[in-house]
XYZ file of C-alpha atoms in Angstrom:
704
model
C -164.502 48.308 -161.204
C -162.940 45.309 -162.369
C -163.401 41.601 -162.692
C -161.340 38.369 -162.582
C -161.794 35.248 -164.628
C -159.447 32.307 -164.124
C -159.097 29.442 -166.556
C -161.076 26.265 -166.125
C -158.422 23.606 -166.378
C -158.650 20.161 -167.844
C -156.013 18.009 -166.214
C -155.143 14.471 -167.118
C -153.358 12.089 -164.711
C -152.349 8.702 -165.959
C -150.464 6.082 -163.879
C -149.733 2.759 -165.425
C -147.521 -0.291 -164.785
C -144.800 -1.196 -167.171
C -144.004 -4.516 -165.682
C -145.759 -6.625 -163.051
C -144.851 -9.642 -160.996
C -147.220 -12.089 -159.292
C -144.782 -12.795 -156.513
C -146.336 -12.572 -153.104
C -144.615 -11.652 -149.934
C -146.033 -9.861 -145.683
C -145.376 -7.375 -145.229
C -143.841 -6.352 -142.211
C -142.207 -10.661 -144.051
C -139.660 -11.508 -143.136
C -141.598 -9.846 -140.332
C -145.164 -10.902 -140.624
C -146.574 -14.302 -141.432
C -149.122 -13.486 -144.139
C -147.674 -10.485 -145.817
C -147.809 -10.274 -149.838
C -144.916 -8.956 -151.973
C -146.148 -6.230 -154.231
C -145.912 -6.349 -157.919
C -143.182 -4.249 -159.607
C -144.582 -0.862 -160.354
C -143.229 1.325 -163.128
C -145.705 4.143 -163.213
C -146.029 7.359 -165.099
C -148.422 10.191 -164.644
C -149.109 13.052 -167.035
C -151.258 16.034 -166.425
C -152.041 18.401 -169.259
C -153.944 21.732 -169.299
C -155.530 22.785 -172.615
C -155.728 26.340 -171.618
C -152.656 28.348 -172.682
C -149.529 27.494 -171.456
C -150.747 25.809 -168.260
C -149.154 22.367 -168.803
C -147.049 20.074 -166.772
C -145.830 16.403 -166.833
C -145.217 14.054 -163.991
C -143.568 10.713 -164.194
C -142.706 8.045 -161.683
C -139.042 7.075 -162.232
C -138.631 3.702 -163.879
C -136.077 1.370 -162.302
C -133.281 0.181 -164.515
C -134.236 -3.248 -163.244
C -137.947 -2.864 -163.175
C -138.589 -6.398 -164.342
C -136.371 -7.881 -161.724
C -138.040 -7.115 -158.607
C -141.486 -6.830 -157.034
C -142.910 -3.662 -155.575
C -143.420 -3.181 -151.859
C -146.582 -1.435 -151.034
C -149.429 -3.850 -151.609
C -149.872 -5.491 -148.494
C -152.381 -6.709 -146.416
C -151.702 -7.584 -143.167
C -152.052 -10.773 -141.154
C -150.272 -10.684 -137.860
C -149.378 -13.662 -134.620
C -147.350 -17.596 -133.566
C -143.817 -18.366 -134.656
C -144.713 -19.437 -138.162
C -147.553 -16.918 -138.409
C -145.466 -14.077 -136.978
C -142.788 -14.388 -139.601
C -145.352 -14.846 -142.362
C -147.112 -11.725 -141.172
C -143.891 -9.871 -141.306
C -143.213 -11.247 -144.780
C -146.692 -10.137 -145.781
C -146.319 -6.943 -144.089
C -143.210 -6.454 -146.172
C -144.953 -5.203 -149.168
C -148.224 -4.086 -148.384
C -148.775 -4.587 -146.686
C -147.306 -5.404 -147.427
C -146.901 -7.325 -145.572
C -145.090 -9.160 -146.722
C -148.552 -8.964 -144.236
C -144.945 -11.315 -135.628
C -144.988 -14.759 -134.928
C -146.188 -16.802 -132.022
C -145.840 -20.494 -131.829
C -149.166 -22.328 -132.083
C -147.474 -25.568 -131.070
C -145.615 -26.345 -127.890
C -142.008 -27.720 -127.973
C -141.150 -31.220 -127.108
C -141.587 -31.807 -123.362
C -138.460 -32.569 -121.327
C -138.371 -36.311 -120.582
C -135.535 -38.637 -119.747
C -136.736 -42.128 -118.945
C -134.886 -45.367 -118.913
C -136.530 -48.749 -119.507
C -135.369 -51.178 -116.959
C -133.467 -54.280 -118.118
C -134.724 -56.317 -115.249
C -136.950 -59.285 -115.928
C -140.115 -57.584 -114.711
C -139.563 -54.837 -117.434
C -140.737 -52.183 -114.971
C -140.220 -48.760 -116.315
C -138.406 -46.426 -113.908
C -137.643 -42.725 -114.008
C -134.121 -41.682 -114.684
C -133.001 -38.544 -112.863
C -132.952 -35.531 -115.074
C -129.764 -33.449 -115.516
C -129.824 -30.431 -113.174
C -130.453 -28.019 -115.997
C -133.754 -29.712 -116.788
C -135.203 -29.943 -113.349
C -137.640 -27.487 -111.590
C -140.787 -27.032 -113.629
C -139.839 -29.630 -116.208
C -140.071 -32.334 -113.501
C -143.832 -31.654 -113.345
C -144.218 -32.966 -116.856
C -142.430 -36.261 -116.473
C -144.124 -39.260 -118.027
C -146.325 -40.687 -115.183
C -145.232 -44.146 -113.950
C -148.578 -45.691 -114.682
C -148.404 -44.614 -118.390
C -144.804 -45.708 -118.692
C -145.912 -49.161 -117.634
C -148.435 -49.236 -120.533
C -145.605 -49.099 -123.138
C -146.315 -52.034 -125.489
C -144.643 -55.311 -124.580
C -142.907 -55.209 -127.977
C -140.472 -52.807 -126.422
C -138.708 -55.566 -124.676
C -135.755 -55.403 -122.270
C -132.450 -55.146 -123.982
C -134.037 -54.773 -127.353
C -132.638 -52.407 -129.978
C -135.641 -50.150 -129.499
C -134.859 -49.898 -125.762
C -131.403 -48.811 -126.535
C -132.746 -46.148 -128.918
C -135.170 -44.731 -126.297
C -132.665 -44.733 -123.503
C -131.708 -41.162 -122.472
C -133.847 -39.670 -125.179
C -136.686 -37.071 -124.784
C -140.216 -38.034 -125.724
C -141.053 -35.554 -128.443
C -144.245 -33.373 -128.257
C -146.427 -33.893 -131.385
C -147.440 -30.223 -131.337
C -144.337 -28.648 -132.911
C -144.095 -25.059 -134.188
C -144.768 -24.695 -137.862
C -142.292 -22.461 -139.611
C -143.700 -19.927 -142.047
C -144.272 -21.001 -145.629
C -141.483 -19.839 -147.971
C -142.134 -16.443 -149.476
C -140.239 -14.440 -152.095
C -138.087 -11.670 -150.583
C -139.470 -8.214 -151.507
C -137.032 -6.080 -153.440
C -136.627 -2.314 -153.723
C -138.838 -0.355 -156.020
C -138.529 3.203 -157.491
C -140.029 5.747 -155.223
C -142.292 8.468 -156.571
C -140.592 11.858 -157.418
C -141.614 14.903 -155.364
C -144.863 16.550 -156.406
C -144.814 18.101 -159.865
C -144.532 21.863 -160.531
C -146.924 23.778 -162.685
C -145.462 26.828 -164.476
C -148.455 29.150 -164.888
C -148.045 32.707 -166.220
C -150.160 35.500 -164.828
C -153.626 35.634 -166.373
C -153.884 38.036 -169.309
C -155.629 41.221 -167.993
C -158.971 42.141 -169.616
C -159.506 45.345 -171.571
C -159.742 47.444 -168.401
C -155.922 47.341 -168.212
C -155.819 50.453 -170.442
C -157.799 52.578 -167.868
C -155.698 55.662 -167.138
C -154.781 56.980 -163.704
C -153.087 55.662 -160.631
C -154.094 54.851 -157.064
C -152.261 54.368 -153.765
C -153.186 51.198 -151.883
C -152.179 51.088 -148.271
C -153.188 47.444 -147.731
C -155.076 44.493 -149.133
C -157.611 42.515 -147.172
C -158.534 38.904 -148.043
C -161.660 36.961 -147.775
C -162.389 33.271 -148.386
C -158.838 32.040 -147.931
C -158.170 28.759 -146.023
C -155.094 27.233 -147.813
C -152.961 30.260 -147.046
C -153.184 32.724 -144.152
C -153.846 36.370 -144.707
C -150.274 37.131 -143.586
C -148.916 34.871 -146.348
C -151.081 36.526 -148.935
C -150.088 39.951 -147.653
C -146.484 39.183 -148.396
C -147.283 38.356 -152.055
C -149.170 41.670 -152.495
C -146.740 43.866 -150.559
C -144.997 45.063 -153.678
C -148.245 46.793 -154.814
C -148.706 48.774 -151.555
C -147.747 52.368 -150.489
C -147.055 53.558 -153.973
C -148.923 54.813 -156.973
C -150.059 51.872 -159.129
C -152.082 51.675 -162.273
C -155.246 49.728 -162.713
C -153.280 47.082 -164.664
C -150.902 46.692 -161.724
C -153.870 46.277 -159.438
C -154.962 43.379 -161.457
C -151.472 41.969 -161.280
C -151.888 41.731 -157.553
C -154.911 39.607 -158.219
C -152.924 37.444 -160.603
C -150.068 36.993 -158.141
C -152.491 35.533 -155.632
C -153.834 33.115 -158.238
C -150.322 32.163 -159.251
C -149.487 31.366 -155.577
C -152.414 28.924 -155.417
C -151.803 27.270 -158.758
C -148.060 26.794 -158.075
C -148.998 25.078 -154.846
C -151.273 22.607 -156.687
C -154.578 24.381 -156.173
C -155.199 24.466 -159.937
C -158.867 25.413 -159.852
C -158.547 28.102 -157.196
C -157.936 31.801 -157.757
C -158.454 35.341 -156.683
C -160.843 38.079 -157.744
C -161.249 41.794 -156.928
C -164.864 42.491 -156.585
C -166.233 45.482 -158.399
C -167.614 48.585 -156.810
C -165.008 49.038 -154.083
C -164.327 52.542 -152.815
C -160.499 53.020 -153.166
C -160.385 56.411 -151.422
C -159.550 54.748 -148.091
C -156.615 52.918 -149.692
C -158.000 49.506 -148.748
C -158.763 46.838 -151.405
C -160.491 43.470 -150.615
C -159.425 40.429 -152.655
C -161.816 37.466 -152.570
C -160.286 34.069 -152.808
C -162.277 31.374 -154.633
C -160.932 28.018 -153.498
C -161.982 25.269 -155.902
C -163.206 21.736 -155.326
C -164.488 18.626 -156.976
C -168.038 18.457 -158.287
C -167.929 14.741 -158.677
C -165.653 11.676 -158.903
C -166.651 9.286 -161.708
C -165.141 5.865 -161.499
C -165.373 3.300 -164.390
C -163.786 -0.016 -165.325
C -163.608 -1.511 -161.836
C -165.228 -4.861 -162.816
C -166.254 -6.798 -159.689
C -164.687 -4.206 -157.441
C -167.143 -1.780 -155.901
C -166.449 1.689 -157.479
C -166.919 3.246 -154.051
C -163.632 1.459 -153.031
C -161.782 3.729 -155.359
C -163.978 6.800 -154.924
C -163.819 6.865 -151.158
C -160.046 6.713 -151.225
C -159.727 9.537 -153.739
C -162.293 11.616 -151.892
C -160.017 11.840 -148.825
C -157.456 13.670 -150.933
C -159.982 15.671 -152.885
C -161.284 17.939 -150.090
C -161.698 21.600 -150.608
C -159.574 23.359 -151.675
C -158.608 20.726 -154.295
C -154.840 20.114 -154.461
C -153.407 18.061 -157.360
C -150.396 17.097 -155.228
C -152.562 15.294 -152.691
C -154.662 13.872 -155.507
C -151.700 12.451 -157.174
C -150.455 10.837 -153.920
C -153.852 9.211 -153.517
C -153.596 7.873 -157.097
C -150.083 6.481 -156.351
C -151.467 4.684 -153.288
C -154.175 3.154 -155.349
C -151.607 2.082 -157.979
C -149.892 0.159 -155.261
C -153.076 -1.529 -154.175
C -152.945 -5.303 -155.145
C -156.599 -5.008 -156.435
C -155.589 -2.522 -159.159
C -153.378 -3.182 -162.117
C -153.385 0.322 -163.374
C -155.330 3.507 -162.964
C -155.609 6.736 -164.913
C -157.515 9.923 -164.097
C -158.723 13.059 -165.941
C -159.624 16.305 -164.283
C -162.172 18.348 -166.359
C -164.171 21.436 -165.904
C -167.321 21.346 -163.903
C -170.496 23.424 -163.812
C -168.731 26.489 -162.353
C -165.140 27.772 -162.811
C -164.057 26.694 -159.357
C -165.442 23.126 -159.704
C -163.891 20.176 -161.553
C -164.968 16.615 -162.376
C -162.516 13.827 -161.736
C -162.948 10.971 -164.155
C -161.071 7.763 -163.115
C -160.510 4.662 -165.194
C -159.438 1.536 -163.494
C -158.069 -1.770 -164.814
C -158.568 -4.319 -162.039
C -155.875 -6.837 -161.237
C -156.267 -10.553 -161.110
C -157.567 -11.397 -157.701
C -157.736 -15.215 -157.617
C -154.451 -17.052 -157.085
C -153.234 -20.480 -156.060
C -149.867 -21.755 -154.959
C -148.266 -25.148 -154.576
C -145.673 -25.310 -151.878
C -143.015 -27.928 -151.016
C -140.238 -27.727 -148.443
C -138.598 -29.573 -145.578
C -139.290 -26.984 -142.890
C -141.190 -29.031 -140.257
C -139.742 -30.904 -137.260
C -138.577 -34.445 -138.003
C -140.669 -35.619 -135.092
C -143.826 -35.134 -137.222
C -142.215 -35.422 -140.677
C -139.914 -32.710 -142.100
C -141.194 -32.768 -145.761
C -144.196 -30.400 -145.951
C -146.613 -30.222 -148.924
C -149.158 -27.448 -149.172
C -151.669 -25.585 -151.314
C -152.977 -22.058 -150.776
C -155.855 -20.306 -152.470
C -156.415 -16.547 -152.249
C -159.279 -14.477 -153.514
C -158.404 -10.821 -152.904
C -161.827 -9.448 -153.809
C -164.311 -12.044 -152.454
C -167.541 -9.982 -152.318
C -166.415 -7.018 -154.422
C -165.643 -4.912 -151.322
C -161.833 -5.384 -151.499
C -162.215 -8.240 -148.934
C -159.677 -11.058 -149.062
C -160.183 -14.690 -148.328
C -157.167 -16.977 -147.898
C -157.325 -20.739 -147.431
C -154.188 -22.821 -146.688
C -153.646 -26.564 -146.147
C -150.339 -28.275 -145.493
C -149.376 -31.782 -144.425
C -146.423 -33.910 -143.603
C -146.078 -37.618 -142.856
C -147.536 -37.035 -139.399
C -149.316 -33.733 -139.485
C -152.154 -31.904 -141.207
C -152.696 -28.122 -140.894
C -155.580 -26.006 -142.039
C -155.804 -22.198 -141.927
C -158.343 -19.692 -143.101
C -158.304 -15.966 -143.008
C -160.819 -13.310 -143.997
C -159.920 -9.673 -144.149
C -162.466 -6.839 -144.663
C -161.631 -3.153 -145.318
C -163.666 -0.977 -142.888
C -162.697 2.599 -143.907
C -161.171 4.389 -146.880
C -157.893 4.878 -145.037
C -157.183 1.134 -145.432
C -158.262 0.119 -141.998
C -159.069 -3.675 -141.904
C -160.725 -6.276 -139.677
C -159.384 -9.860 -139.994
C -160.773 -13.105 -138.710
C -158.442 -16.103 -138.619
C -158.879 -19.750 -137.676
C -156.282 -22.551 -137.774
C -156.336 -26.171 -136.810
C -153.427 -28.662 -136.683
C -153.304 -32.355 -135.955
C -149.936 -34.089 -135.418
C -148.680 -37.717 -134.785
C -145.112 -38.368 -133.754
C -143.642 -40.455 -136.548
C -139.978 -40.255 -135.693
C -138.478 -43.611 -134.565
C -138.458 -44.943 -131.974
C -141.210 -42.771 -130.427
C -143.686 -43.654 -133.256
C -144.461 -46.766 -131.237
C -145.815 -44.647 -128.369
C -148.819 -43.291 -130.339
C -148.138 -39.698 -129.279
C -150.813 -37.445 -130.796
C -151.378 -33.707 -130.517
C -154.079 -31.352 -131.658
C -154.079 -27.556 -131.603
C -156.316 -24.723 -132.777
C -156.289 -20.977 -132.777
C -158.806 -18.110 -133.197
C -157.851 -14.530 -133.903
C -159.639 -11.204 -134.372
C -157.435 -8.345 -135.610
C -158.010 -4.656 -136.293
C -155.174 -2.827 -138.217
C -155.163 0.829 -139.082
C -152.481 2.717 -141.039
C -151.949 6.149 -139.407
C -149.300 7.386 -141.922
C -149.458 6.205 -145.516
C -147.648 7.496 -148.552
C -146.265 5.780 -151.684
C -142.825 5.439 -149.923
C -143.632 4.792 -146.284
C -146.277 3.449 -143.939
C -146.900 3.299 -140.226
C -149.736 1.241 -138.890
C -151.091 0.223 -135.523
C -153.173 -2.778 -134.646
C -154.610 -4.975 -131.925
C -155.357 -8.725 -131.890
C -157.502 -10.832 -129.601
C -156.085 -14.311 -129.638
C -157.196 -17.736 -128.261
C -154.980 -20.800 -128.647
C -155.439 -24.259 -127.304
C -153.725 -27.612 -127.604
C -154.054 -31.151 -126.234
C -151.798 -34.146 -126.301
C -152.310 -37.924 -125.789
C -150.036 -40.866 -125.294
C -151.108 -44.435 -126.088
C -154.661 -43.089 -126.484
C -154.758 -41.442 -123.126
C -154.546 -37.667 -122.325
C -151.093 -36.751 -120.886
C -149.376 -33.491 -119.948
C -146.409 -33.724 -122.296
C -145.457 -30.001 -122.094
C -144.832 -27.580 -119.255
C -147.957 -25.780 -118.125
C -150.452 -28.348 -119.336
C -153.191 -29.657 -117.018
C -153.706 -33.353 -116.093
C -155.602 -33.823 -119.355
C -152.705 -32.538 -121.423
C -154.557 -29.377 -122.359
C -153.065 -25.869 -122.653
C -155.238 -22.863 -123.397
C -153.913 -19.280 -123.830
C -155.952 -16.072 -124.085
C -153.988 -13.031 -125.055
C -154.324 -9.447 -126.290
C -151.554 -8.346 -128.626
C -150.756 -4.710 -129.552
C -148.618 -4.374 -132.720
C -146.890 -1.542 -134.622
C -145.575 -1.802 -138.181
C -143.300 0.418 -140.217
C -142.350 0.098 -143.875
C -140.077 2.386 -145.856
C -139.181 2.053 -149.494
C -136.667 3.763 -151.762
C -135.361 3.019 -155.297
C -132.543 0.877 -153.847
C -133.760 -0.393 -150.452
C -136.652 -1.608 -148.411
C -136.904 -1.505 -144.576
C -139.681 -3.202 -142.699
C -140.116 -3.519 -138.889
C -142.737 -4.965 -136.605
C -143.166 -4.694 -132.888
C -145.657 -6.643 -130.848
C -146.603 -6.534 -127.137
C -148.499 -9.672 -125.954
C -150.396 -9.726 -122.678
C -151.654 -13.093 -121.571
C -154.954 -13.236 -119.670
C -156.322 -15.650 -117.153
C -159.759 -15.414 -118.722
C -162.016 -17.354 -121.189
C -160.996 -20.657 -119.818
C -157.237 -20.048 -120.092
C -154.746 -22.233 -118.287
C -154.075 -20.839 -114.837
C -151.467 -22.596 -112.595
C -150.182 -21.874 -109.126
C -146.729 -21.344 -110.686
C -145.515 -20.332 -114.160
C -145.881 -21.213 -116.896
C -149.522 -20.536 -117.698
C -151.738 -18.098 -119.683
C -150.555 -15.030 -117.672
C -147.502 -13.366 -119.122
C -146.021 -10.299 -120.791
C -143.851 -10.618 -123.879
C -142.455 -8.382 -126.543
C -141.371 -9.471 -129.965
C -139.581 -7.284 -132.518
C -138.782 -8.281 -136.108
C -137.030 -6.415 -138.873
C -135.870 -7.001 -142.467
C -133.618 -4.837 -144.644
C -133.208 -5.471 -148.356
C -130.777 -3.465 -150.535
C -130.069 -3.570 -154.180
C -126.276 -3.754 -154.476
C -126.088 -4.206 -158.256
C -128.464 -5.331 -160.951
C -130.139 -8.489 -159.713
C -127.890 -8.554 -156.627
C -129.606 -8.220 -153.318
C -128.405 -7.949 -149.717
C -130.919 -9.246 -147.206
C -130.652 -8.898 -143.408
C -133.180 -10.240 -140.829
C -133.549 -9.967 -137.072
C -135.937 -11.395 -134.620
C -136.003 -10.779 -130.827
C -138.401 -11.983 -128.122
C -138.310 -11.003 -124.497
C -140.647 -12.314 -121.783
C -141.203 -11.421 -118.118
C -141.644 -14.994 -116.954
C -141.666 -18.644 -118.035
C -143.913 -19.250 -121.033
C -145.990 -22.175 -122.199
C -144.702 -23.705 -125.391
C -147.402 -22.080 -127.464
C -145.694 -18.698 -126.740
C -142.061 -19.672 -126.878
C -139.666 -18.777 -129.764
C -138.007 -21.571 -131.822
C -134.514 -21.287 -133.229
C -132.759 -23.532 -135.593
C -133.550 -24.927 -139.067
C -135.585 -23.682 -142.056
C -135.780 -19.859 -142.218
C -133.864 -19.641 -138.898
C -130.374 -20.782 -138.054
C -129.574 -23.079 -140.979
C -127.305 -26.079 -140.256
C -129.468 -27.281 -137.297
C -132.492 -29.373 -136.700
C -135.740 -27.463 -136.835
C -136.473 -25.655 -133.542
C -133.548 -27.329 -131.806
C -133.861 -24.449 -129.238
C -137.331 -23.602 -127.816
C -137.007 -20.987 -125.132
C -138.898 -17.995 -123.505
C -136.434 -15.438 -124.923
C -134.541 -15.579 -128.181
C -132.538 -13.627 -130.673
C -132.030 -14.382 -134.360
C -129.666 -12.525 -136.695
C -129.354 -13.582 -140.377
C -127.703 -12.110 -143.449
C -127.345 -13.253 -147.071
C -126.381 -11.957 -150.481
C -128.172 -13.111 -153.599
C -125.703 -12.939 -156.490
C -126.794 -13.792 -160.118
C -124.640 -16.371 -161.954
C -126.838 -17.211 -164.954
C -129.816 -15.874 -166.834
C -132.138 -17.924 -169.001
C -134.164 -15.691 -171.244
C -135.603 -12.450 -169.979
C -137.357 -13.577 -166.862
C -135.417 -16.740 -165.684
C -132.586 -16.240 -163.194
C -130.174 -18.476 -161.188
C -128.561 -16.962 -158.157
C -125.971 -18.184 -155.621
C -126.799 -17.278 -151.997
C -124.047 -17.250 -149.326
C -125.504 -16.808 -145.865
C -124.649 -16.649 -142.064
C -127.129 -17.096 -139.232
C -126.811 -16.621 -135.453
C -129.317 -17.496 -132.747
C -129.386 -17.406 -128.963
C -132.060 -18.668 -126.686
C -132.570 -18.369 -122.918
C -135.370 -18.912 -120.397
C -136.871 -16.415 -117.962
C -136.157 -16.516 -114.227
C -137.061 -19.802 -112.623
C -136.313 -21.835 -115.730
C -132.861 -23.198 -116.617
C -131.639 -22.380 -120.073
C -130.349 -25.036 -122.446
C -126.902 -26.184 -121.780
C -125.774 -24.869 -125.237
C -128.022 -21.947 -126.086
C -125.935 -20.436 -128.937
C -126.335 -21.411 -132.577
C -124.116 -20.272 -135.491
C -124.293 -21.478 -138.983
C -122.875 -20.606 -142.379
C -123.630 -21.979 -145.824
C -124.409 -21.649 -149.393
C -127.631 -21.838 -151.462
C -128.919 -21.776 -155.035
C -132.068 -19.929 -156.027
C -133.831 -20.366 -159.362
C -136.650 -18.150 -160.579
C -138.581 -18.981 -163.717
C -140.648 -15.867 -164.422
C -143.548 -15.291 -162.103
C -144.514 -18.931 -161.822
C -141.711 -20.792 -160.187
C -139.263 -20.103 -157.369
C -136.969 -22.862 -156.097
C -134.240 -22.749 -153.431
C -131.878 -25.249 -152.005
C -129.443 -24.504 -149.174
C -126.625 -26.256 -147.325
C -125.794 -25.090 -143.763
C -122.807 -25.981 -141.652
C -123.257 -25.668 -137.796
C -120.232 -23.977 -136.228
C -121.367 -24.607 -132.618
C -122.292 -28.103 -131.353
C -125.775 -27.901 -129.972
C -126.442 -31.613 -129.726
C -127.834 -31.783 -133.203
C -129.447 -35.239 -133.648
C -127.829 -37.954 -135.738
C -131.024 -38.492 -137.708
C -131.106 -39.167 -141.425
C -133.410 -36.428 -142.626
C -132.154 -33.816 -145.010
C -132.619 -31.068 -142.511
C -130.537 -32.885 -139.779
C -127.778 -33.096 -142.427
C -127.898 -29.392 -142.983
C -129.852 -29.479 -146.257
C -132.972 -27.362 -146.843
C -135.163 -26.731 -149.795
C -138.335 -24.908 -150.804
C -140.343 -24.723 -153.986
C -143.224 -22.314 -154.791
C -145.303 -22.770 -157.924
C -148.041 -20.270 -158.892
C -150.818 -22.169 -160.628
C -152.633 -18.957 -161.557
């Protein structure tokens, strides 16, 4: 008796970047150790329908300072040791960032207090430890037989003897603070899904058919997006009263409009012909549209299925352009994609469409030169490093990162490979790191103290909530860490929990949760991690703590807010809680670079710890369009304490304030110098290194 024909739309979606930045975070950091800062995204999307007046426009808001900060959202996660933990959080800040919790790979200096006798026989005797350093620490005192092997050059009453008297022998395996990373800045958040004003379809010639009919109710078939009750409310105005044939078709059009307004642009309703209206019941059949195909072009080395599979999740039947646009926005935030545009055209049937996607891939190979004074003076505080990253190694969206750093007394090598395993951005990561350290700090450099450590990690990370403005992810890591120390060429237990050969081995399973939320003026990233130590896989197991069996929780958070153009407020927190004494590989370090500034690096190494830090980056000069000089006042607070059975340090509170300068030269160079003043005396050494004088610096140069 009638028919329905709905328009076959052609929809164009375009999202492009107006400005980009190569700054890298990790995110979750700084919450996570290897977390990349996302490039600034200023995107716009436009969808147009050629069929009368179905047209709409959608645009991502452009920040008034779009060129000044990098986007959060491209992140890929790496996540575990004190330096790695913070880097993961940094990485995690800006996925992913980001961004991509840290656990110390390297144990702290062992507690020793030995006095070299001034008697003629030069016999080395143990000097009683202060009460606060007894208990478990006494187990790791330098054995008498080794003490007697100290070279004869350390003669009685010599200047060197006076320097060593009442000093602790440092452990060469010191925690490595995270490499400096740019702080992620707020980015514009996408606007709510667009609206599509669509008039009712123009009725066909049958609208002039004379006569009326009374419809008692409408029945619906084929509807999944809306329930029959919801559709009945739309058609209620056409029931229980005489209506013309034209009004009957308006009921059909009202259902179509409901679908189109909700984003189902190729769905509609039809009243099948041949129905008997004498019973007062009319059946409306719903045709819910879908995609006939997704055609992807321009991906270069990137597998087109990487893009296609992520869009297919949002392109299920019935097709909804709101979900499709959100999927395109997530791809725009992907570090592998510089910009993306899409066109939705008619398919073989009215309810089918073809999505044509054009991608411009981003540059995936990068290299950074890094220089800072963030290592412990015992192994040399000045650190040099280089890092190479290939974000699309095999064309699968898989990332390979290789990092090498060294100081006067240490060399560290890290490699990480991350492979996407599903279109919802789940990833599997393999990590390996190795560090060799010699104590070069006088007077202990004469004792030939050497340490070696290594780590192996397997991580699975899965986002469970992911939009353009927020992400929540869960993950699990299997971790194996081991270290060994020697003195005068012989193995010695220089740290609590080590065996007679100076070896410490920790097997652990770590369950982590990450949350990132972005808005036009702020970014919040948080990371929580539960670590369960296992007495398996050759792990260190002692009759008393510390050993590889433990339970610890670590939580990290960072909040960044844009106060004014180019003015950022940055707040960080880091908290670790443990149920028992920990081996140094698992302890938290406080003090120094990226911690409590004004103190020696890791002046506190404890089982539990709290770090609070805040700073404001205020612009004072601009050189050209992309070069900026900022002054950075800051305040840091830290507190460390040991678990039951272990005495805490005599002074376990740190408080520092200071001022820094930060220089940014486009996307290539970021330099920072800071001076911190300790407000609480924690026995900071009288060394001559910059760090012990309260001066810190870091330089990052992007080669390409």
